Short mmCIF file of C-alpha atoms and ligand atoms in Angstrom, two decimals:
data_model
loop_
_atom_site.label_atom_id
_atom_site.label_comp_id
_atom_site.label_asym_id
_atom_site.label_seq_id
_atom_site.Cartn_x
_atom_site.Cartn_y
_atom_site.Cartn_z
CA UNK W 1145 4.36 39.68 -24.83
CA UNK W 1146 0.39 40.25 -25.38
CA UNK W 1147 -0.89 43.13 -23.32
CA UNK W 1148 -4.19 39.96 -22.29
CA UNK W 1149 -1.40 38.76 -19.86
CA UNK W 1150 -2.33 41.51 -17.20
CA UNK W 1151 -6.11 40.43 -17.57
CA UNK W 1152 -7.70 39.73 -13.84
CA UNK W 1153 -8.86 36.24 -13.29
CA UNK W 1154 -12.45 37.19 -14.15
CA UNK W 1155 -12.04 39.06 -16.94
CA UNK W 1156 -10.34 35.82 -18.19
CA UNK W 1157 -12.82 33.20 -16.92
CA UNK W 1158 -15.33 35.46 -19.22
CA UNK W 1159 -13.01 35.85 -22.46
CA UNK W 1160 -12.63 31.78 -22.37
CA UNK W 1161 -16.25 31.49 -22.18
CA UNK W 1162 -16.48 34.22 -25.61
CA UNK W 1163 -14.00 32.13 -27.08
CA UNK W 1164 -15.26 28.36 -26.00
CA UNK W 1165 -18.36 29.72 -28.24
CA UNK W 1166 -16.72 31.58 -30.90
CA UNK W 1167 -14.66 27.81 -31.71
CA UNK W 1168 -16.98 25.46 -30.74
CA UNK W 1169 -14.24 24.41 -27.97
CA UNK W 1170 -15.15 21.98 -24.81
CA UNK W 1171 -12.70 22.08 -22.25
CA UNK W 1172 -11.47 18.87 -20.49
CA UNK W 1173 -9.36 18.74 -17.69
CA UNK W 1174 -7.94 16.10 -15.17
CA UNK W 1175 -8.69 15.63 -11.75
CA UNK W 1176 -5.26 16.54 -11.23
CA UNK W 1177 -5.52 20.57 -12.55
CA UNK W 1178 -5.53 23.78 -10.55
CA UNK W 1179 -8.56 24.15 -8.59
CA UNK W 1180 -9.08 27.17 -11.10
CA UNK W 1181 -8.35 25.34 -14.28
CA UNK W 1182 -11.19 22.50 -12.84
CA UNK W 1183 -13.49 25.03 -11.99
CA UNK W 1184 -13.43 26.33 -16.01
CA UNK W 1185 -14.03 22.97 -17.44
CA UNK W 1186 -17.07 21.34 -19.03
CA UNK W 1187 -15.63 17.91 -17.64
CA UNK W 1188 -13.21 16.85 -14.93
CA UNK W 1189 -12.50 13.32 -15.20
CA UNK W 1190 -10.23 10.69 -15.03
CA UNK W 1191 -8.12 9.80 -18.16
CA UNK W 1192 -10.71 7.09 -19.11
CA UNK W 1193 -13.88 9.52 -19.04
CA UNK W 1194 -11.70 12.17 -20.50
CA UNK W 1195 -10.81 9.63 -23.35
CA UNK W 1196 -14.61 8.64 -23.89
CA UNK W 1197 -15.70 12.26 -24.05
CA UNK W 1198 -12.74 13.02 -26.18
CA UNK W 1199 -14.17 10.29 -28.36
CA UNK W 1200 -17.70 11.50 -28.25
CA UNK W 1201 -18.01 14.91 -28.54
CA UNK W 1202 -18.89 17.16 -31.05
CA UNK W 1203 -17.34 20.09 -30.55
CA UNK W 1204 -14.15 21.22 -32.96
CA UNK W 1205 -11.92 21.63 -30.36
CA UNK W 1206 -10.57 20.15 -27.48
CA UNK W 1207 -8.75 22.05 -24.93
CA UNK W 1208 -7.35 19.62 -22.83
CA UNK W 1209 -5.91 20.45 -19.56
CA UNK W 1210 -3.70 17.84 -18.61
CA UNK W 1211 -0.84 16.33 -19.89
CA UNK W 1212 1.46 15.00 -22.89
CA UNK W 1213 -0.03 11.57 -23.38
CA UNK W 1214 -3.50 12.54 -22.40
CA UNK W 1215 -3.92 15.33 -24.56
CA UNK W 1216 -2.25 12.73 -27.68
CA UNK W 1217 -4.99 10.14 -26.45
CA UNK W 1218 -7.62 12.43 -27.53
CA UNK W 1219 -5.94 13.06 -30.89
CA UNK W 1220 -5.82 9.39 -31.32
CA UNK W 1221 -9.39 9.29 -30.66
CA UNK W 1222 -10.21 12.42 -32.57
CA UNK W 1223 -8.14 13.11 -35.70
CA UNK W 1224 -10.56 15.37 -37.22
CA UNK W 1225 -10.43 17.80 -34.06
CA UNK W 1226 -8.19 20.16 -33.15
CA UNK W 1227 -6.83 19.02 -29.52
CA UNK W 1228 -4.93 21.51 -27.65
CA UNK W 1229 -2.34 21.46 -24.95
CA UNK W 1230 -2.45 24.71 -22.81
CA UNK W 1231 0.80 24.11 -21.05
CA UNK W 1232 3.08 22.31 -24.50
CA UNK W 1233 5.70 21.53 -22.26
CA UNK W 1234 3.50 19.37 -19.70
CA UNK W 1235 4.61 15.97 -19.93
CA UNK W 1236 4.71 12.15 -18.07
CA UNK W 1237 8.02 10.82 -16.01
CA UNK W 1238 6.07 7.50 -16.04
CA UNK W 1239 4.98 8.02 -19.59
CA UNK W 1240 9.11 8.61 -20.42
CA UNK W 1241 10.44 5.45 -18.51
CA UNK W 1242 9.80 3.27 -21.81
CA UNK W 1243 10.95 3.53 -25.68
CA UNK W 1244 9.87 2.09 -28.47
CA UNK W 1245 13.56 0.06 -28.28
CA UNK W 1246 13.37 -1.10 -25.04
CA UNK W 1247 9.43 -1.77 -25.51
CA UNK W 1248 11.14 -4.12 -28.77
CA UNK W 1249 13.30 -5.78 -26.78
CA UNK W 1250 11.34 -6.34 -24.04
CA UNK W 1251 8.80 -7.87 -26.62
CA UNK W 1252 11.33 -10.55 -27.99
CA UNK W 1253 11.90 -11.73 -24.83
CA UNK W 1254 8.09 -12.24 -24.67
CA UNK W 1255 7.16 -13.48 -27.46
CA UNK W 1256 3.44 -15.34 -26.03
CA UNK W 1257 2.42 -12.46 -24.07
CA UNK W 1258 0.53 -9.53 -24.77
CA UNK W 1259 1.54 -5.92 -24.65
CA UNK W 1260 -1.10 -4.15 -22.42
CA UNK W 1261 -0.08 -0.14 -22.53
CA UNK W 1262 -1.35 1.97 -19.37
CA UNK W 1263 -2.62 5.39 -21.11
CA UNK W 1264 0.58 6.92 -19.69
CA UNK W 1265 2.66 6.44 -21.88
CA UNK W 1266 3.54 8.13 -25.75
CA UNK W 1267 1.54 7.12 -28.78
CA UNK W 1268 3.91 5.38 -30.30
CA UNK W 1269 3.75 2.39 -26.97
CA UNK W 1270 0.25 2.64 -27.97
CA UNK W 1271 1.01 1.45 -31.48
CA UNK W 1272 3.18 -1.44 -30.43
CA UNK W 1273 0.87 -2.48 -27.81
CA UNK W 1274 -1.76 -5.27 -28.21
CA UNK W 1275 -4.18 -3.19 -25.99
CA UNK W 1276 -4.49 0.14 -23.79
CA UNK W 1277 -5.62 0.58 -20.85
CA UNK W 1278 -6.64 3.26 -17.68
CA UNK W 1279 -6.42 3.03 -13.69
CA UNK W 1280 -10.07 2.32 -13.67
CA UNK W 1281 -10.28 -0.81 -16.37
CA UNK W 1282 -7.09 -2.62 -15.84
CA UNK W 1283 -8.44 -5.79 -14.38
CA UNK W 1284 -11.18 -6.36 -16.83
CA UNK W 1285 -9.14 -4.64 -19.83
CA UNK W 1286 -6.08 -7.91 -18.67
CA UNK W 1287 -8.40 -10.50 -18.10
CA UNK W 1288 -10.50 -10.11 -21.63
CA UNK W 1289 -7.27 -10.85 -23.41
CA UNK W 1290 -6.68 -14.08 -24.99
CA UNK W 1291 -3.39 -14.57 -24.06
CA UNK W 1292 -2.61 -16.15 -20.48
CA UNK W 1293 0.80 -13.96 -20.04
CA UNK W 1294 0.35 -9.93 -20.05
CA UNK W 1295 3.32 -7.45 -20.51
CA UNK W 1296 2.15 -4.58 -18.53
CA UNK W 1297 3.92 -1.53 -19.78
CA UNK W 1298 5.10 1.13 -18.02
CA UNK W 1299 3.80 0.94 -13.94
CA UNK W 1300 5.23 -1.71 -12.55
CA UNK W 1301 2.59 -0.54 -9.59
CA UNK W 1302 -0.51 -0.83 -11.11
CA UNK W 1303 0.91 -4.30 -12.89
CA UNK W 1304 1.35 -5.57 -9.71
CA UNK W 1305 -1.80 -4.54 -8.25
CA UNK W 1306 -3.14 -6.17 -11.29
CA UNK W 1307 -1.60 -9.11 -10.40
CA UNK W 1308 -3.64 -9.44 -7.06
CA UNK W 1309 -6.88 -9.71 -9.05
CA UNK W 1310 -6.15 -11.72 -12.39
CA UNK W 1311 -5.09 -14.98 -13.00
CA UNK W 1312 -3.26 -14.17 -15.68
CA UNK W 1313 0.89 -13.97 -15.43
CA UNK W 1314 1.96 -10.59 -15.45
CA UNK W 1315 5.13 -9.78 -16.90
CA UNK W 1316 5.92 -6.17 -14.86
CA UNK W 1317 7.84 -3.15 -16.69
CA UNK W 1318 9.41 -1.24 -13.82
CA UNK W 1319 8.26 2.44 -14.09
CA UNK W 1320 6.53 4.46 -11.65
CA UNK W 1321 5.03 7.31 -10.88
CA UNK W 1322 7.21 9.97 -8.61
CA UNK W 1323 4.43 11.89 -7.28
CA UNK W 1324 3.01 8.56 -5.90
CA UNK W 1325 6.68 7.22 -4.45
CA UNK W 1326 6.60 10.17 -2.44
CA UNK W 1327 3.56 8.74 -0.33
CA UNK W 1328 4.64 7.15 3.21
CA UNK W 1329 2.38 4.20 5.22
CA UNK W 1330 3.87 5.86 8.38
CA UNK W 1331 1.73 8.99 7.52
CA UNK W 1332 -1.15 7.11 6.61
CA UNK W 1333 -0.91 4.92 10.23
CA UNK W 1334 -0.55 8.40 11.91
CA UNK W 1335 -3.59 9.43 9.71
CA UNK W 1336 -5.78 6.98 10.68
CA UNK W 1337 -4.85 7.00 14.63
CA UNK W 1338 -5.81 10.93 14.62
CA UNK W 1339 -9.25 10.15 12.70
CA UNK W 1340 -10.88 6.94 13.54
CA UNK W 1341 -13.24 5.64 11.49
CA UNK W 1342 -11.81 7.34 8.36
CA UNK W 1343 -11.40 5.22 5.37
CA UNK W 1344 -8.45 5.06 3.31
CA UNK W 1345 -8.42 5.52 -0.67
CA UNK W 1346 -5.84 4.86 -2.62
CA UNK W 1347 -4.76 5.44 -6.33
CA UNK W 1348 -3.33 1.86 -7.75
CA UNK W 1349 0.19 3.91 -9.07
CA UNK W 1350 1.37 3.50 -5.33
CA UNK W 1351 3.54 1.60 -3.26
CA UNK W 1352 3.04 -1.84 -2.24
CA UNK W 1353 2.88 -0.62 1.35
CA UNK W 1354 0.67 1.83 0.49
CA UNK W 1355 -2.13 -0.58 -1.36
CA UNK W 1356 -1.90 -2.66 1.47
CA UNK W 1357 -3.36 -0.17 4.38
CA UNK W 1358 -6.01 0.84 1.58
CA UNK W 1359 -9.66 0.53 2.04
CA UNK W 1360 -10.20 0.70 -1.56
CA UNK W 1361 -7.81 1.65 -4.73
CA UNK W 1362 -9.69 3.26 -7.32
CA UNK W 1363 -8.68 5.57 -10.26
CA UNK W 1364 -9.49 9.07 -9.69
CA UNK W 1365 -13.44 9.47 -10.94
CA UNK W 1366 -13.78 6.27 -9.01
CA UNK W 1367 -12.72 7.81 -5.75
CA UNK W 1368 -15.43 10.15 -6.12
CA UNK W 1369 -17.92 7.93 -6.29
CA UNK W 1370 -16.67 5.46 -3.68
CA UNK W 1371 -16.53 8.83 -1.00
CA UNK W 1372 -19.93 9.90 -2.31
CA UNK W 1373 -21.48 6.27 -1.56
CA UNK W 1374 -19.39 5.27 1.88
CA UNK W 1375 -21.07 6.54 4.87
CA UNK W 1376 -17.62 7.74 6.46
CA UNK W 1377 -17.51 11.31 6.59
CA UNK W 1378 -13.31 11.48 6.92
CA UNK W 1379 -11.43 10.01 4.12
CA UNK W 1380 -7.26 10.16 3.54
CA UNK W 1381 -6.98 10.13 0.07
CA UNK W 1382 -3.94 8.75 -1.51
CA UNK W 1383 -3.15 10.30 -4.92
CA UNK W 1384 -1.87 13.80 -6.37
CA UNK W 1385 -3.63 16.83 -4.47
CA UNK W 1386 -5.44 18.41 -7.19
CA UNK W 1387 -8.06 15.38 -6.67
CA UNK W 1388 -8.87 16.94 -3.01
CA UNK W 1389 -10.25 19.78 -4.49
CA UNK W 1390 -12.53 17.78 -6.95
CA UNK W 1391 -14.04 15.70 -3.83
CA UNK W 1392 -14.23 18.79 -1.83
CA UNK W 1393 -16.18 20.48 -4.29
CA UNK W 1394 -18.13 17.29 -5.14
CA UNK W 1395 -18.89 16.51 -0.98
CA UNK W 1396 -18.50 20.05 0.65
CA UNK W 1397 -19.77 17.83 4.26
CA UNK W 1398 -17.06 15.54 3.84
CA UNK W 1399 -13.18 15.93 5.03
CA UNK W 1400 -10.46 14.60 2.64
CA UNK W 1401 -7.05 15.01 3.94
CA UNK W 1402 -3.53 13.87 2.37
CA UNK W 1403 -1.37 11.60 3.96
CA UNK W 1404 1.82 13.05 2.57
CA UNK W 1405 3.18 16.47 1.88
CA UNK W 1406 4.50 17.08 -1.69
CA UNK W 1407 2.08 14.77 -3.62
CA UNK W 1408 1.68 17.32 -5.80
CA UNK W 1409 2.53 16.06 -10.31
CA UNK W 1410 4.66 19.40 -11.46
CA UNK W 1411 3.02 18.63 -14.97
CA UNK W 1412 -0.38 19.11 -14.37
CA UNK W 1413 0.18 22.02 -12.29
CA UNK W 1414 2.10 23.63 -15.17
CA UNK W 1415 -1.68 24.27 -17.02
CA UNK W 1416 -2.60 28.04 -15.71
CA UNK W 1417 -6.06 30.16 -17.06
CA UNK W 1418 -3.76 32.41 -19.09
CA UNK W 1419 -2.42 29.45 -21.29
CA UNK W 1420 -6.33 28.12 -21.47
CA UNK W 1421 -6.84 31.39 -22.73
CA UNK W 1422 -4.03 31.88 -25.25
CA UNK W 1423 -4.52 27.99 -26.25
CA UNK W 1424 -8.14 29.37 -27.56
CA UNK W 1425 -6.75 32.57 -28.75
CA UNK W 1426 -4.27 31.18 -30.74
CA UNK W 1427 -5.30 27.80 -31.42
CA UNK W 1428 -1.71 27.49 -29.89
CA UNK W 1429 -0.32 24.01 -29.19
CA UNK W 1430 -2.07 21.58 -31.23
CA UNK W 1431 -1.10 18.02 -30.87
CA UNK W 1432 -0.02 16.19 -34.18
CA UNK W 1433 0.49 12.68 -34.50
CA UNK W 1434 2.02 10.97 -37.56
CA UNK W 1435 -0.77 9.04 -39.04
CA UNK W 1436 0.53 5.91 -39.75
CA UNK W 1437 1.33 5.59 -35.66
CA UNK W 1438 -2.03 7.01 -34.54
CA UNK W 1439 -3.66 4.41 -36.45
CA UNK W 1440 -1.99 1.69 -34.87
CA UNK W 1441 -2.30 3.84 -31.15
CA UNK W 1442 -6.16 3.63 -32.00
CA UNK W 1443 -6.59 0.36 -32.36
CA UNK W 1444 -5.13 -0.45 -28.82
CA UNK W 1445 -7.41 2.09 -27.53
CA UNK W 1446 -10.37 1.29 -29.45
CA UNK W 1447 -9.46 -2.70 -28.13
CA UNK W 1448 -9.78 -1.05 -24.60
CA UNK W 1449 -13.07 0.58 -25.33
CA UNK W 1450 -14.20 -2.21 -26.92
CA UNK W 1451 -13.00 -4.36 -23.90
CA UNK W 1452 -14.82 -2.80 -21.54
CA UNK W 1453 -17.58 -0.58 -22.85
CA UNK W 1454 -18.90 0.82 -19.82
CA UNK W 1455 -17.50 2.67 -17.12
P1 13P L 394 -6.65 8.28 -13.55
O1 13P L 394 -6.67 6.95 -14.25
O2 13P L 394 -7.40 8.25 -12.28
O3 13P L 394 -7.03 9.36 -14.45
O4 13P L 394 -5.14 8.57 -13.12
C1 13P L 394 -4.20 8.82 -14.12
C2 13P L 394 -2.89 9.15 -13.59
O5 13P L 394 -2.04 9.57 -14.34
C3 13P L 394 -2.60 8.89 -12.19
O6 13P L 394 -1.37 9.40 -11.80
#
């Protein structure tokens, strides 16, 4: 075991600066990282910013704080780069409920609709799909396709909120998030009887229930701008904790509260400063796609880009 594992905080925030330079690194993270690991970053952002800048930047490498399929979207978008995974063992329950075999069979049964992939899932759904897409572009990313029938892979939750806005007949794979289940509408009624007035946000992976007490349901990035433009200063936000501390940061005169205990994804907590550190270090943890996949994964993600080229 290196001897840089007894390193204060500090002293570590300043050698990942040294080395961000030294490599010509930008660091990414999700809204969902340790307060720490956010504070670190060039960018905090929701998977479809975090994709875009992945796309856009010019560094040589990308330390992205997050997990599995995230990290593997940026390789997709960025071959050349060297895209690292601090934590290599931080993956996706959603992004596991669906194989490439069931995804198969799933698509015979279908054989007029199109495959529209959620970002959370592995690289090789990506290939097989028609089209990706994020929390914030589902709706338009569903209704530019041709087709009139849309096999939404893997959250059956965001499908069916989908469903509420399109036209289009959506054909619902039955994943789910568990950090999102865990959310209860009798905490959010309590919620809102202790603070009147306050607005409820909610991320589309949740319950049914859940949508249906919401005041808006936005992906994460879009959260933070609904709060910053509402005029309510008390908001219950409905997604995985690590997003209170990006709007508390963002709108220190605001209160954000969590409906729920436990809303807390086990993956993206797994990322600490240490393994940002030794990721830079080391170069440790590079994601590696075989190519023939990734080029198939990019066109769905490119046809999402393409889809809806603006935020
Ligand atoms: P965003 O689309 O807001 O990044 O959310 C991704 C996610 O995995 C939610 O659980």
């Amino acid at each position: 075991m290196s001897l840089d594992i007894f390193l204060d905080d500090n002293e570590l925030i300043a050698r990942i600066k040294d080395l961000k330079k030294e490599r010509n690194a930008i660091i990414l993270a999700h809204s969902y990282e340790r307060p720490e690991v956010q504070d670190i970053a060039d960018y905090v952002g929701d998977s479809l910013e975090l994709s875009r800048l992945a796309a856009k930047t010019d560094a040589d490498v990308i330390v992205f704080c997050s997990v599995h399929f995230m990290a593997e979207t940026a390789k997709i978008l960025s071959p050349q780069k060297t895209v690292l995974l601090p934590a290599a063992e931080a993956g996706c329950p959603l992004a596991d409920m669906i194989t490439p075999a069931q995804l198969e069979v799933e698509k015979a049964k279908h054989p007029n609709a199109a495959v529209v992939a959620y970002v959370n899932c592995s690289a090789e759904i990506k290939a097989m799909a028609d089209v990706c897409c994020t929390s914030a572009n589902a709706v338009q990313v569903v209704d530019a396709m041709p087709q009139d029938e849309i096999l939404f892979v893997p959250d059956q939750h965001l499908g069916r909120w989908v469903q509420t806005q399109t036209n289009k007949k959506m054909i619902l794979w039955a994943g789910c998030c568990p950090t999102h289940q865990r959310m209860k509408a009798k905490d959010i009624l309590e919620l809102k009887k202790e603070h009147p007035g306050c607005e409820v946000v909610v991320h589309p992976e949740s319950n049914e229930d859940i949508c249906n007490l919401a005041d808006a349901i936005l992906s994460t990035s879009q959260m933070l701008r609904y709060c910053q433009a509402s005029s309510a200063k008390t908001f219950i936000i409905g997604t995985e904790m690590g997003m209170l501390h990006r709007l508390r940061t963002a709108m220190p005169d605001k209160t954000f509260l969590q409906p729920s205990k436990g809303l807390i994804c086990p993956n993206m907590k797994m990322t600490q400063l240490e393994d940002v550190y030794e990721a830079l270090k080391e170069l440790k943890n590079p994601i590696e796609i075989p190519e023939p996949i990734r080029i198939k994964a990019l066109a769905s993600l490119n046809g999402m880009l393409a889809a809806v080229p603006t935020k």
